[in-house]
XYZ file of C-alpha atoms in Angstrom:
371
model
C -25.156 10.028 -21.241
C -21.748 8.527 -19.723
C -19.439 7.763 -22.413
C -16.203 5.177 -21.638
C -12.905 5.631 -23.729
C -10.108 3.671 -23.595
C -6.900 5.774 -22.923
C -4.458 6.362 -25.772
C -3.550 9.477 -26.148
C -0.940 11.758 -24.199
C -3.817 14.077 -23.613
C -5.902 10.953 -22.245
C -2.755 10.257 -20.069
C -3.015 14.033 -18.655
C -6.667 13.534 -17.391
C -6.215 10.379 -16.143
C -3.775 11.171 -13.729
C -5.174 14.979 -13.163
C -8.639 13.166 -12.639
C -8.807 12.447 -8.759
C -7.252 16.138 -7.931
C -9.865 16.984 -9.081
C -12.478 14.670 -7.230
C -10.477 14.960 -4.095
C -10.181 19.138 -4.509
C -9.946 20.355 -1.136
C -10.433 17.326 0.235
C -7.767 17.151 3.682
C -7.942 13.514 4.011
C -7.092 12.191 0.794
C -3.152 12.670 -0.171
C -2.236 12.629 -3.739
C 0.621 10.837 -5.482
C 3.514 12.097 -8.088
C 1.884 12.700 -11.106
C 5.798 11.258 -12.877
C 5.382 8.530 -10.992
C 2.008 7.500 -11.701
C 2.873 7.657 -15.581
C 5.726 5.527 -15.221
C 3.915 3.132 -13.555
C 1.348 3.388 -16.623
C 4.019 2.960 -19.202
C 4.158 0.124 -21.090
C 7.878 -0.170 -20.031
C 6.748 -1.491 -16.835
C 8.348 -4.821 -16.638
C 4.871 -5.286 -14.487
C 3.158 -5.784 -18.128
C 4.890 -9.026 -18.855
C 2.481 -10.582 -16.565
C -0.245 -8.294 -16.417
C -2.502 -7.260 -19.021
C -4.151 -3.476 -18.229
C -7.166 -1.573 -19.744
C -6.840 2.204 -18.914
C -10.395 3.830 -19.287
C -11.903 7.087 -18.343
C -15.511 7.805 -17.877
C -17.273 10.997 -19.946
C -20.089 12.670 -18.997
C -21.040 15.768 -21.219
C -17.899 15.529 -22.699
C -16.284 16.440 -19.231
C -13.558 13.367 -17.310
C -15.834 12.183 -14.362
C -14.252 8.941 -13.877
C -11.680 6.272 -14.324
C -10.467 2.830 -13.918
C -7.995 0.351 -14.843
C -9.562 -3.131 -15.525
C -6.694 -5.670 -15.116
C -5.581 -9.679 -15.778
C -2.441 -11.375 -13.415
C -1.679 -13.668 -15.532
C 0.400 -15.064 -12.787
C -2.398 -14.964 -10.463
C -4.693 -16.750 -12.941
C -2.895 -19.366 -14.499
C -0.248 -19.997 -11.457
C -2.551 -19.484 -8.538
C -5.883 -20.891 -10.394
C -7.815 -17.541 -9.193
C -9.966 -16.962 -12.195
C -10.277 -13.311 -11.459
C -10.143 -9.535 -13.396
C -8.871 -6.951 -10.810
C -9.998 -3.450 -11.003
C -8.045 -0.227 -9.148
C -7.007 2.862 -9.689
C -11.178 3.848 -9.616
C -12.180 7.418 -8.865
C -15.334 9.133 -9.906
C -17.891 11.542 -8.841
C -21.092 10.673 -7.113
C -23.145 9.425 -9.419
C -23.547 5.285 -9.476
C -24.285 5.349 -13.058
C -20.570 6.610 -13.676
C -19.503 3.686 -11.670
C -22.171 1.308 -13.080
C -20.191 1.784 -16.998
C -16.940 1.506 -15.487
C -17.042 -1.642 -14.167
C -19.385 -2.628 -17.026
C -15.772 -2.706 -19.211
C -14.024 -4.688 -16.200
C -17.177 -7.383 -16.802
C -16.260 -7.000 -20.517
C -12.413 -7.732 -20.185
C -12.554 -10.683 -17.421
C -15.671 -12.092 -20.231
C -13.499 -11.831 -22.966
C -10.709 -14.245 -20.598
C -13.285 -15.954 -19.627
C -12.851 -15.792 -16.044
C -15.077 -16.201 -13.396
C -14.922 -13.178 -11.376
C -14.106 -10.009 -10.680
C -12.436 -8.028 -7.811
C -10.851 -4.598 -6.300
C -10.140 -2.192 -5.991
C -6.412 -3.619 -6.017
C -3.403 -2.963 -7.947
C -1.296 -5.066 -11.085
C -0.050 -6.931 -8.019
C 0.136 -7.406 -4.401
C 2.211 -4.526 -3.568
C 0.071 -1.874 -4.962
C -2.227 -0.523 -2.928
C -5.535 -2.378 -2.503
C -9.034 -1.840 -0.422
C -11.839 0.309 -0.402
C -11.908 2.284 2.656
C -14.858 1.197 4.981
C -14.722 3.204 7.909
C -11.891 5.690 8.909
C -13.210 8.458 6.308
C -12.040 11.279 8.693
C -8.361 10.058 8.966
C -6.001 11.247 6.655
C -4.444 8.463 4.151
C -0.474 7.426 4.302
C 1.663 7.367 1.654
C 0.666 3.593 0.333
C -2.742 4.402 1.557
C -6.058 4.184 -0.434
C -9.010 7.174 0.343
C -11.951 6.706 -1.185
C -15.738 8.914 0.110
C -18.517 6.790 1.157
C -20.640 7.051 -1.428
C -17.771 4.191 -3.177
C -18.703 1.698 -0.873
C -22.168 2.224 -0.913
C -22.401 2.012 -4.701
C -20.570 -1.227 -4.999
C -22.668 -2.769 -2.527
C -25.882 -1.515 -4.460
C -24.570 -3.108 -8.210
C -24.506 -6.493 -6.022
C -20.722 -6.597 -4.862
C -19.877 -8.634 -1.472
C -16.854 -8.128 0.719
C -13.692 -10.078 -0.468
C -10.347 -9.100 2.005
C -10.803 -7.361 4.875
C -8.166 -5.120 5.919
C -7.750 -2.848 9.734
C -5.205 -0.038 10.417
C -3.627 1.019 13.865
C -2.936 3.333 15.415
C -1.250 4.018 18.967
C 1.030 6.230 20.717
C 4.310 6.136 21.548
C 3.949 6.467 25.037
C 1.569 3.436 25.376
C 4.636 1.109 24.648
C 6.376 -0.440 27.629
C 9.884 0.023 26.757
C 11.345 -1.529 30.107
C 9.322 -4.276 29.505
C 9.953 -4.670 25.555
C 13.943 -4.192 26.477
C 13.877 -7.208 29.002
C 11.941 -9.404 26.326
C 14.182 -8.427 23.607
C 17.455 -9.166 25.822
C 15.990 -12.477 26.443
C 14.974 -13.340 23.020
C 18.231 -12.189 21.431
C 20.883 -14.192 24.069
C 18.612 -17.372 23.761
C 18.321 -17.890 19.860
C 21.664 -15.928 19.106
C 20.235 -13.174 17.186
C 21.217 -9.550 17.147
C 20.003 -6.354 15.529
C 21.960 -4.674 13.417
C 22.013 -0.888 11.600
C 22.151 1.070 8.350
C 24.365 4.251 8.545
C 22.814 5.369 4.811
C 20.109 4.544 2.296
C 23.377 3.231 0.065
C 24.092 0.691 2.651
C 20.699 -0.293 2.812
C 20.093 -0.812 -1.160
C 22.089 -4.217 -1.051
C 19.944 -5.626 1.228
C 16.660 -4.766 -0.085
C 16.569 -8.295 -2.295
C 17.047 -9.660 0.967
C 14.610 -8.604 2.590
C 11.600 -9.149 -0.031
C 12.125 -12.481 -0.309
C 12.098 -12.734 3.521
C 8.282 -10.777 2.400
C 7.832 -13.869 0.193
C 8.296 -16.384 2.681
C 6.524 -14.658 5.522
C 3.387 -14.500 3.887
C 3.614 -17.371 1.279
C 1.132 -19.396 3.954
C -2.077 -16.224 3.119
C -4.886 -17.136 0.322
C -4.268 -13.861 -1.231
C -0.511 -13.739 -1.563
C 1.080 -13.665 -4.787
C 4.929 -13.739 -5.074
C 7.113 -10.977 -5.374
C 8.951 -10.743 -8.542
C 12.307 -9.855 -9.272
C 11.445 -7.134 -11.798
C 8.853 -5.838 -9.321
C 11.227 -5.467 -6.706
C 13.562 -3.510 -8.899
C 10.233 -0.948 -9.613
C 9.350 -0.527 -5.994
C 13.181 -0.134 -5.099
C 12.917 3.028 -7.720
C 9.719 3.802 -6.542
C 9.859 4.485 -2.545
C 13.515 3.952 -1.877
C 14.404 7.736 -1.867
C 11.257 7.848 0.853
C 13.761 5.306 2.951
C 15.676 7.089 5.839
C 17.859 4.622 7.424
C 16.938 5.174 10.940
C 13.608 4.234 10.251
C 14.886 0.583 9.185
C 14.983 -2.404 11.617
C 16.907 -5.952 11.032
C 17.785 -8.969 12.753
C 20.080 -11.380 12.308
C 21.233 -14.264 13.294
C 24.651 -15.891 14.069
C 25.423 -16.709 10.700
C 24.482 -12.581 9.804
C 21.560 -14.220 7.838
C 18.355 -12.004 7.736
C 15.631 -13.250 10.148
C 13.667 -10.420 10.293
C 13.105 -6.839 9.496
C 10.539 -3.528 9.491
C 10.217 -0.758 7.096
C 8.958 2.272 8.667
C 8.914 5.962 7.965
C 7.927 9.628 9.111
C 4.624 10.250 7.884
C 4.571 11.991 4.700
C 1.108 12.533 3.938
C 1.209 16.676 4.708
C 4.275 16.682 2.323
C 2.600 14.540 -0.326
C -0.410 16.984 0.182
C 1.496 20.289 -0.256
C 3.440 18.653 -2.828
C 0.402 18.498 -5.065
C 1.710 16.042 -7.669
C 4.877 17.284 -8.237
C 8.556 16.742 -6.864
C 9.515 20.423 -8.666
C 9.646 22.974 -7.900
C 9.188 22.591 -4.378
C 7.589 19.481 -3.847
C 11.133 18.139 -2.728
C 11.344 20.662 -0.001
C 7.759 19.837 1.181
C 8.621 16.174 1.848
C 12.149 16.651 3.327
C 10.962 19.539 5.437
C 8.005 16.828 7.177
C 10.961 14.027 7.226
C 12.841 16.074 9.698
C 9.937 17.589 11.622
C 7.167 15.130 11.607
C 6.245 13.321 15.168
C 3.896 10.519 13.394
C 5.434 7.482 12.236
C 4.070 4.459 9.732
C 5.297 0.997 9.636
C 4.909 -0.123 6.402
C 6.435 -3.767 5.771
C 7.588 -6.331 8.549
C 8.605 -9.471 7.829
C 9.268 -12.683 9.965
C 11.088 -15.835 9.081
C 8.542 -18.625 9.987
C 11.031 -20.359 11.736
C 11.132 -18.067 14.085
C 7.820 -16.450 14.547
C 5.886 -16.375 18.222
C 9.688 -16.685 19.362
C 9.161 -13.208 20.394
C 11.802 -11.694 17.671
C 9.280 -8.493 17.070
C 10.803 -7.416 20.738
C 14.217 -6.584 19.090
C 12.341 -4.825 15.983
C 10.429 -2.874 18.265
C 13.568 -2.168 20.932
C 15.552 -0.996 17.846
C 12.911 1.378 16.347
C 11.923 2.857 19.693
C 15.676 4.283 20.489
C 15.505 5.851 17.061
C 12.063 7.256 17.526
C 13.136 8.972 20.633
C 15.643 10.464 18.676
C 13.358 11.743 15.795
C 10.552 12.870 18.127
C 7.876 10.246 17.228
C 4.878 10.720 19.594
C 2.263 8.167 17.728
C 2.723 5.513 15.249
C 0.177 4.124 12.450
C -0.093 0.384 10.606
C 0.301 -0.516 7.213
C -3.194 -2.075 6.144
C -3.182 -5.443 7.870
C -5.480 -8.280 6.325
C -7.617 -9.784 8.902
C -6.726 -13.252 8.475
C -3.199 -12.203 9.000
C -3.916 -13.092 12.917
C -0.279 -13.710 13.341
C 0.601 -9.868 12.432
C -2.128 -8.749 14.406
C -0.662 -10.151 17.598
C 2.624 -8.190 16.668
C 0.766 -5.033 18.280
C -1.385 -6.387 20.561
C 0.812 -5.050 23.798
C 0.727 -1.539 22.422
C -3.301 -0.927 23.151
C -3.838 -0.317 19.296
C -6.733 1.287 18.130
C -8.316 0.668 15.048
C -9.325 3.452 13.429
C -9.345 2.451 9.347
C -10.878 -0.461 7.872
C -10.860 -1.458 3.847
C -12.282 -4.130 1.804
C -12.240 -5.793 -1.871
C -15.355 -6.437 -3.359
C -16.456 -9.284 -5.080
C -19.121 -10.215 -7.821
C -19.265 -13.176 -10.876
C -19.510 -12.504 -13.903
């Protein structure tokens, strides 16, 4: 018999976040987070939970963890959007649908009690957590803001009568695939005829004053996609704490123009997945070492956020991103480079890599079903 509990104790906190080490043991695709930094995510502290109410809840089976979820309300995405949805994420369990079948049972019982009209995920409290169910790409190892999942998740959801919601691909290409002369000549062109100019960050402190900037660049970028939901102030301070001691400065592009106004900008960063991995949940006692040791030495980069002013998009800025980031890849060693998640009606930010023979080698989907 599968027993669901809601999580309240400090011991319920422990398995919770212990839980998918030990679904994923020995797994060498899947890449585990910081254990501190999951809980503090969880904490009711977040600023997250002024908008967002969460339902932590693990699955028992013999009186032994075999699954969890978090069944979750945006209230800004329900009562500012009109999406009359309950989100689920942060699901992991062992094979067995039945497991899955009670879990999202309580998801049906929270978006009920709301009385809203569906529910979705996996996805996060809000559009920058991670979202998706991976599809295809189950023999690629996950990035840092990357979701793994096994199969047997997606075929379960489709068997309790979920349907695809977003649609996500991933890239991946090498280094040597990008025409540099080329890119150079386009970015020269592009940056003497609208007066723009890229400019650098010596150190992660220089950087920090900008990173306001630059989010609500995010905002407007993709204000014109269904699924967006605007980036809040007091979720920009939690990713800033979150992945801003990931940022190395070389890995940063920006453009501006002739004012020194933001246009545009990418956020990209040595692959830390083999850190992350080693690392094992923990920044001490030598998970720090893990992750700087891969920063220095690893020859795979991600891009994770790039954002265009609208005013300026198909003007061919993503030349001077790409010129920029290419001189400091030589520099680091980067041989191949990977995508963030890329939703598929996002055909604008598909185009961005479309010179660079991509590959697609991940896909990921929400799932959908009424209640």
């Amino acid at each position: 018999m599968i027993e669901v509990r809601e999580v309240k104790s400090s011991k319920d906190w422990k398995i919770f976040v212990d839980l998918p080490f030990q679904i994923y043991k020995n797994n060498p695709f899947w890449v585990p987070p910081i254990k501190k930094n999951e809980l503090q995510s969880f904490h009711p502290t977040n600023d997250i939970f002024k908008t967002v109410e969460a339902k932590f809840l693990l699955a028992f089976k013999d009186n032994k963890p075999v699954g969890r979820i978090v069944a979750i309300v945006n209230w800004t995405e329900v009562r500012d959007l009109k999406k009359s949805k309950v989100r689920f994420g942060w699901l992991d369990y062992d094979n067995d649908i039945e497991i899955l079948k009670a879990l999202l049972k309580e998801v049906e019982n929270l978006g009920r009690k709301h009385n809203l009209e569906y529910m979705e995920g996996p996805m996060g409290f809000s559009n920058m957590d991670k979202a998706g169910m991976l599809t295809e790409g189950f023999d690629y190892k996950a990035t840092m803001i990357g979701i793994y999942n096994y199969e047997y998740y997606y075929n379960h959801v489709q068997e309790l009568g979920f349907v695809p919601e977003a649609e996500w691909v991933e890239y991946k290409f090498s280094f040597s695939d990008i025409d540099i002369d080329k890119s150079k000549r386009l970015a020269d062109l592009v940056a003497k005829r609208y007066n723009v100019s890229n400019y650098n960050f010596k150190s992660t402190a220089e950087l920090l004053p900008h990173v306001d900037e630059m989010f609500a660049l995010l905002n407007k970028t993709y204000s014109d996609l269904q699924s967006f939901v605007p980036i809040e102030k007091f979720q920009i301070e939690h990713y800033k704490q979150k992945y801003i001691k990931f940022i190395h400065p070389d890995f940063i592009s920006c453009v501006k123009d002739a004012e020194g106004k933001m246009i545009a900008f990418a956020i990209t960063m040595p692959s830390f997945s083999e850190g992350f991995q080693k690392a094992k949940g923990s920044l001490l006692p030598f998970g720090w070492w893990h992750l700087m040791r891969v920063m220095k030495n690893s020859t795979h980069a991600e891009f994770y956020l790039i954002g265009i002013d609208p005013e300026y998009q198909s003007k061919g800025i993503n030349a001077l991103i790409f010129q920029q980031l290419h001189e400091k890849y030589q520099k680091h060693g980067i041989k191949t480079i990977e995508t963030n998640p890329i939703l598929k009606e996002n055909t604008k930010a598909q185009q961005l890599w479309k010179a660079f023979n991509p590959v697609t080698h991940k896909q990921r989907k929400t799932f959908r079903k009424n209640l």
